[in-house]
Coordinates of N, CA and C in Angstrom, one line a residue:
X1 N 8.0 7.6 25.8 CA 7.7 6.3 26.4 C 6.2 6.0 26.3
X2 N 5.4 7.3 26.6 CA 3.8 6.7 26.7 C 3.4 6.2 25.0
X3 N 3.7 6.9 23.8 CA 3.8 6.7 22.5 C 3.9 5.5 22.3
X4 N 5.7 4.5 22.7 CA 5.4 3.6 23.1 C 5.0 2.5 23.4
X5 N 4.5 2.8 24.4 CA 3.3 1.6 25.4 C 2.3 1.4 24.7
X6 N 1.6 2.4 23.8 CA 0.4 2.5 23.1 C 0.4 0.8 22.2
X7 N 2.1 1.4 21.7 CA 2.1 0.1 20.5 C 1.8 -1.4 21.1
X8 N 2.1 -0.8 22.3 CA 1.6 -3.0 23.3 C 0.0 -2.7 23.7
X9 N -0.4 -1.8 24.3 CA -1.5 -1.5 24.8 C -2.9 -1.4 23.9
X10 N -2.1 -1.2 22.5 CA -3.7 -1.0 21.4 C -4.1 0.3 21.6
X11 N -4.0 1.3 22.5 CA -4.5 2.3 23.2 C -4.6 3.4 22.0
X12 N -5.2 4.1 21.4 CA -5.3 5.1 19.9 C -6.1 6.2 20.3
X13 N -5.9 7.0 21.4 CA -6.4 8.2 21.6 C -7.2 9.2 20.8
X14 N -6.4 9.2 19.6 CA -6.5 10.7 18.9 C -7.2 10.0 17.5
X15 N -8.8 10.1 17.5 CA -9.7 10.2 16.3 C -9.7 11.2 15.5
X16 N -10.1 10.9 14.1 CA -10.4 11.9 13.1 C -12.0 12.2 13.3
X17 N -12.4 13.2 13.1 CA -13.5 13.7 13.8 C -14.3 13.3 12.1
X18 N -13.6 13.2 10.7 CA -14.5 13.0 9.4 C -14.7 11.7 9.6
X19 N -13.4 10.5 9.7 CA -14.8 9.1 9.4 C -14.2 8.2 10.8
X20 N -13.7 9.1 12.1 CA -13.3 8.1 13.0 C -12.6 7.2 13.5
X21 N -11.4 7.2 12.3 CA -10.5 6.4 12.6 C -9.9 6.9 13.6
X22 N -9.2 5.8 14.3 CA -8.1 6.1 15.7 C -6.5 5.7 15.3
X23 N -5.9 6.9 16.0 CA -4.0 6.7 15.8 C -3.9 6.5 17.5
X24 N -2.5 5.8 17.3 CA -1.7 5.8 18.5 C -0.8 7.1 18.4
X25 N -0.6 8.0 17.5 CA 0.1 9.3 17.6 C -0.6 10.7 17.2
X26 N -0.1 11.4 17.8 CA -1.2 12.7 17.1 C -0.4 13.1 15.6
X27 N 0.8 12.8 15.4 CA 1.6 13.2 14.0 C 0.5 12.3 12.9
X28 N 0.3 10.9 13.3 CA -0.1 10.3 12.6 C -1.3 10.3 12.2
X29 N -2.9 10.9 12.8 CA -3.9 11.8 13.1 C -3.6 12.9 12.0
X30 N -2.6 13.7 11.9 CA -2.4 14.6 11.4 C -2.0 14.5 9.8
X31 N -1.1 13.3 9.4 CA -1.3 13.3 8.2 C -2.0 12.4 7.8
X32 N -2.9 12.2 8.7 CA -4.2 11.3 7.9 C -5.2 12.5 7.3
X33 N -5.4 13.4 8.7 CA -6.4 14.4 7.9 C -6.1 15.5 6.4
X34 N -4.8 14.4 6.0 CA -4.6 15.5 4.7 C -5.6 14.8 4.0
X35 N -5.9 13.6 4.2 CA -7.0 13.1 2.9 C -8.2 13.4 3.3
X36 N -8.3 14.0 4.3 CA -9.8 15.0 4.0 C -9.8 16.3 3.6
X37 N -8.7 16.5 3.8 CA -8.6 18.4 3.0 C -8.0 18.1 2.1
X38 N -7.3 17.3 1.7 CA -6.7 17.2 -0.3 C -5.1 17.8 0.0
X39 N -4.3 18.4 1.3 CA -3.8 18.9 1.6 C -2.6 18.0 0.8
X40 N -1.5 18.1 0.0 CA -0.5 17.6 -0.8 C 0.4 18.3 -0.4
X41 N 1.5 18.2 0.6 CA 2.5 19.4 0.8 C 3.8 19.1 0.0
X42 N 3.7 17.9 -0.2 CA 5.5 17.7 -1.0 C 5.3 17.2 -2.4
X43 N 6.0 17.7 -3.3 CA 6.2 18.0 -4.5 C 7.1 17.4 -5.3
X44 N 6.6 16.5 -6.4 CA 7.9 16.1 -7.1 C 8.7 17.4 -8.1
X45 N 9.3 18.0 -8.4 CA 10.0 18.6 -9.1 C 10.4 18.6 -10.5
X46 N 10.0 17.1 -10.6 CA 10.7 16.6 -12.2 C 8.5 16.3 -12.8
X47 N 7.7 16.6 -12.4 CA 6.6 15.8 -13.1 C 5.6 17.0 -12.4
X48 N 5.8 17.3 -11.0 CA 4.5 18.2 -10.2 C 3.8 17.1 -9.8
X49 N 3.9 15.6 -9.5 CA 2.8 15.0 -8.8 C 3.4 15.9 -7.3
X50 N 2.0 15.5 -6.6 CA 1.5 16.0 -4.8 C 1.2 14.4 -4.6
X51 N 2.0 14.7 -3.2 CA 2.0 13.6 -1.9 C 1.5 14.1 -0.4
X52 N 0.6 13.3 0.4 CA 0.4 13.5 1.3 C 1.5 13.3 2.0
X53 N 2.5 12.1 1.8 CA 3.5 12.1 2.8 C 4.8 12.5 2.1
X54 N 5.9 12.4 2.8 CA 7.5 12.5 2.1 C 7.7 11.4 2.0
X55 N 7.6 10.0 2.8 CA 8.0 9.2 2.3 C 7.8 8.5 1.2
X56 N 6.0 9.0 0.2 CA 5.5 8.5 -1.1 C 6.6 9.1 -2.0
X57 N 6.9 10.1 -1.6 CA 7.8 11.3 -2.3 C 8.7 10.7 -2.6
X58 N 9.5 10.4 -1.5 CA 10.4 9.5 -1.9 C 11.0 8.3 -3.0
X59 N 9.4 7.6 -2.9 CA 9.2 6.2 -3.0 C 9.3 6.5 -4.8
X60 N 8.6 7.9 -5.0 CA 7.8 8.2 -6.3 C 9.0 8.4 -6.8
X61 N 10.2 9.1 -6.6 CA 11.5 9.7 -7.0 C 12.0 8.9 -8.1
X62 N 12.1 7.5 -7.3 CA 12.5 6.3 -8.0 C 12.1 6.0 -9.9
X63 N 11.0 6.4 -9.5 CA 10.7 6.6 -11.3 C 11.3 7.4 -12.3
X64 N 11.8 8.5 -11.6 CA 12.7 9.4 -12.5 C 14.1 8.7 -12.5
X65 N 14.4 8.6 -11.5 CA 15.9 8.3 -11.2 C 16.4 6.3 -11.7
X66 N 15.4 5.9 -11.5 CA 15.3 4.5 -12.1 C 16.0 3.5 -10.9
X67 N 16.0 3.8 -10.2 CA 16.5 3.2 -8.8 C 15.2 1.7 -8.7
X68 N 15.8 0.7 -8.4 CA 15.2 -0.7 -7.8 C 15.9 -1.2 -6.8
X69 N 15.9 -0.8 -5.5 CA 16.9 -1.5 -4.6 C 16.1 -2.4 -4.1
X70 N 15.1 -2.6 -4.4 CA 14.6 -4.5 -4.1 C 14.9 -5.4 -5.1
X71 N 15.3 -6.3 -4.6 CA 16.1 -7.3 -5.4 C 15.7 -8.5 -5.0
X72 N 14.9 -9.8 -5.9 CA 14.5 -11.0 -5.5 C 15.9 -11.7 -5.3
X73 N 15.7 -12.9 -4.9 CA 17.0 -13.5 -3.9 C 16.5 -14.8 -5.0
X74 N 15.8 -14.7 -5.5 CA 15.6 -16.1 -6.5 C 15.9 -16.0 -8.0
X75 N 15.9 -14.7 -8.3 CA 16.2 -14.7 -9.2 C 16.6 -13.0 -10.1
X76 N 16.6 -12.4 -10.9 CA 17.2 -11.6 -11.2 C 16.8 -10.0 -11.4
X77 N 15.3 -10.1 -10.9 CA 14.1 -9.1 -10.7 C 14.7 -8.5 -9.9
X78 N 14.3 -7.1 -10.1 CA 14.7 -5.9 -9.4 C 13.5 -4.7 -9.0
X79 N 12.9 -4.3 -8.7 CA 12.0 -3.3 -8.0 C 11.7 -2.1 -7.4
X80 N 11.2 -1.1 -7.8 CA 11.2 0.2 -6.6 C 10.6 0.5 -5.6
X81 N 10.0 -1.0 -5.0 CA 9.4 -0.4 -4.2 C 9.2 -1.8 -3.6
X82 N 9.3 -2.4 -2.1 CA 8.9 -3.4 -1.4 C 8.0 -4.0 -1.9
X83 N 6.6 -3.2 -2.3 CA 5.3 -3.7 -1.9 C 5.1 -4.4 -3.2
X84 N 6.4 -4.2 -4.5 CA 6.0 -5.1 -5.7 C 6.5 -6.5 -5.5
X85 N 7.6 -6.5 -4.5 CA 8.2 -7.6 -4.2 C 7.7 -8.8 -3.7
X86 N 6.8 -8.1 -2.9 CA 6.0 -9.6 -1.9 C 5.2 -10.4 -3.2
X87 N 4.4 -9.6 -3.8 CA 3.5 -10.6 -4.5 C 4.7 -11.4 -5.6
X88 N 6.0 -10.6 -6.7 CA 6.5 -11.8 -7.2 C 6.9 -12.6 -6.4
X89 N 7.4 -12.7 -5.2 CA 8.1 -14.0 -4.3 C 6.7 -15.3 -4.4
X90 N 5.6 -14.7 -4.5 CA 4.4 -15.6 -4.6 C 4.7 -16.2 -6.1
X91 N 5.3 -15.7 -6.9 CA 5.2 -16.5 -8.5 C 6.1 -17.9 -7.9
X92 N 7.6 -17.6 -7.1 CA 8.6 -18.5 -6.9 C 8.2 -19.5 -5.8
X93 N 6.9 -19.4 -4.8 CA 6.6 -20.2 -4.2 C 5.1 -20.9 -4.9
X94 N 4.7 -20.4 -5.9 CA 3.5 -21.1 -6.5 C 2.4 -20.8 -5.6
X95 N 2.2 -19.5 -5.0 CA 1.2 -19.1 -4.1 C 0.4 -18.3 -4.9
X96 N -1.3 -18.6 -4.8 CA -2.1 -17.5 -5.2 C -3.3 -17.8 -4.0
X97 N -2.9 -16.5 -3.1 CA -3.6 -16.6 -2.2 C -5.3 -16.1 -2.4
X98 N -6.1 -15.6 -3.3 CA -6.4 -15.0 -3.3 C -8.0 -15.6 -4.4
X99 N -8.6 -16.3 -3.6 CA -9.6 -17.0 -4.5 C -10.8 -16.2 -4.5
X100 N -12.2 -16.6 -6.1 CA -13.0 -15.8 -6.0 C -14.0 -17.4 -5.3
X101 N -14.9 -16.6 -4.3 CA -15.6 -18.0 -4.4 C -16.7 -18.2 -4.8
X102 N -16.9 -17.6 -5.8 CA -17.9 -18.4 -6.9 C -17.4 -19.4 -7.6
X103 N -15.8 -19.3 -8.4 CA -15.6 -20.0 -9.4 C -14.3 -20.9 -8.9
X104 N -14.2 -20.1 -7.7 CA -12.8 -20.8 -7.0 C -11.2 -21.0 -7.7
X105 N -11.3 -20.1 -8.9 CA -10.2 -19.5 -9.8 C -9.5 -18.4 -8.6
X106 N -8.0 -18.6 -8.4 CA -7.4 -18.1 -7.5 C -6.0 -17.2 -8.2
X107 N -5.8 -16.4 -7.7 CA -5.3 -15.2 -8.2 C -3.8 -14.7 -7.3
X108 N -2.6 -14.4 -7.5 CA -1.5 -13.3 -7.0 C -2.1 -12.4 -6.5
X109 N -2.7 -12.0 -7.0 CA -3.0 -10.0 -6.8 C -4.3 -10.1 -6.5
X110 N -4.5 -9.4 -5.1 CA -5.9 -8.8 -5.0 C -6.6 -7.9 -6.0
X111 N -5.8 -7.6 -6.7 CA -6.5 -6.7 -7.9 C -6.8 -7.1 -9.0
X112 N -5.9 -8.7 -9.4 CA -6.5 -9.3 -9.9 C -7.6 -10.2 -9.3
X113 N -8.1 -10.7 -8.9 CA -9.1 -11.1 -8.4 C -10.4 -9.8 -9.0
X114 N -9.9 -8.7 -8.2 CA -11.6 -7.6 -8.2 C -11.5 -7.3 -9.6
X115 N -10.8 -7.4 -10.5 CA -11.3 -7.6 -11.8 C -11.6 -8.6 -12.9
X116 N -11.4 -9.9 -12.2 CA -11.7 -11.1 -12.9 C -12.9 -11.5 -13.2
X117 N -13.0 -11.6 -14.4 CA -14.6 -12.1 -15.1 C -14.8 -13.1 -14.7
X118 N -16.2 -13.4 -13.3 CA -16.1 -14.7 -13.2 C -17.0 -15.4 -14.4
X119 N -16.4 -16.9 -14.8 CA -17.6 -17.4 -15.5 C -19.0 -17.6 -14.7
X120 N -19.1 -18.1 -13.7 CA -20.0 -18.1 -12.9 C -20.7 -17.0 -12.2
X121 N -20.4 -15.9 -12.7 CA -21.1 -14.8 -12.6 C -22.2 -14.2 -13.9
X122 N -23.2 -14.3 -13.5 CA -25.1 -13.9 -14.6 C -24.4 -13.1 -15.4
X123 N -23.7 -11.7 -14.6 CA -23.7 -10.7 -15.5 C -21.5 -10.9 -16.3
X124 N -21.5 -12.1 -16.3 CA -20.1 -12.1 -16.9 C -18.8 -11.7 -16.1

């Protein structure tokens, strides 16, 4: 119950002593500090990538096995993973949230963006 309360309260007890971040769980403290020891405990079997968590593990599986259970509702795209989903649903609503503002050229992808040549940038 106190675990919880945390989630209404904000309350994040348990810091990582390398850069300070705070958790509301000590599990969650705990596999944060694999990315300061490099600690990789679960293993794909078909390739040898290392994951800090099981649930990347999981997520990664999908590449061998070819599994996409996300499925756009607009149209016929299929996915392995949620987090490709959100940004195509932005092709089907005509959203590009994501502007530079020097040249004010706006972008889907935050990654597109931090790689876009702006014209209005000296060095290109």
């Amino acid at each position: 119950l106190q675990n919880h309360e945390r989630t209404h309260t904000g309350e994040k007890p348990f810091e990582c002593r390398e850069c300070h971040k705070r958790f509301t769980r000590d599990h969650h403290l705990k596999t944060h500090m694999r990315l300061h020891t490099g600690e990789k405990p679960y293993h794909c079997i078909q390739c040898d990538r290392q994951f800090v968590q099981v649930a990347n593990l999981r997520r990664h599986l999908r590449v061998h096995t070819g599994e996409r259970p996300y499925g756009c509702e607009l149209c016929t795209s299929r996915f392995s993973d949620s987090n490709q989903l959100k940004p195509h649903m932005l092709i089907h609503k005509g959203e590009k949230p994501f502007e530079c503002k020097k040249c004010l050229g706006r972008f889907r992808r935050r990654h597109h963006l931090m790689h876009h040549k702006c014209p209005k940038d000296e060095n290109g």
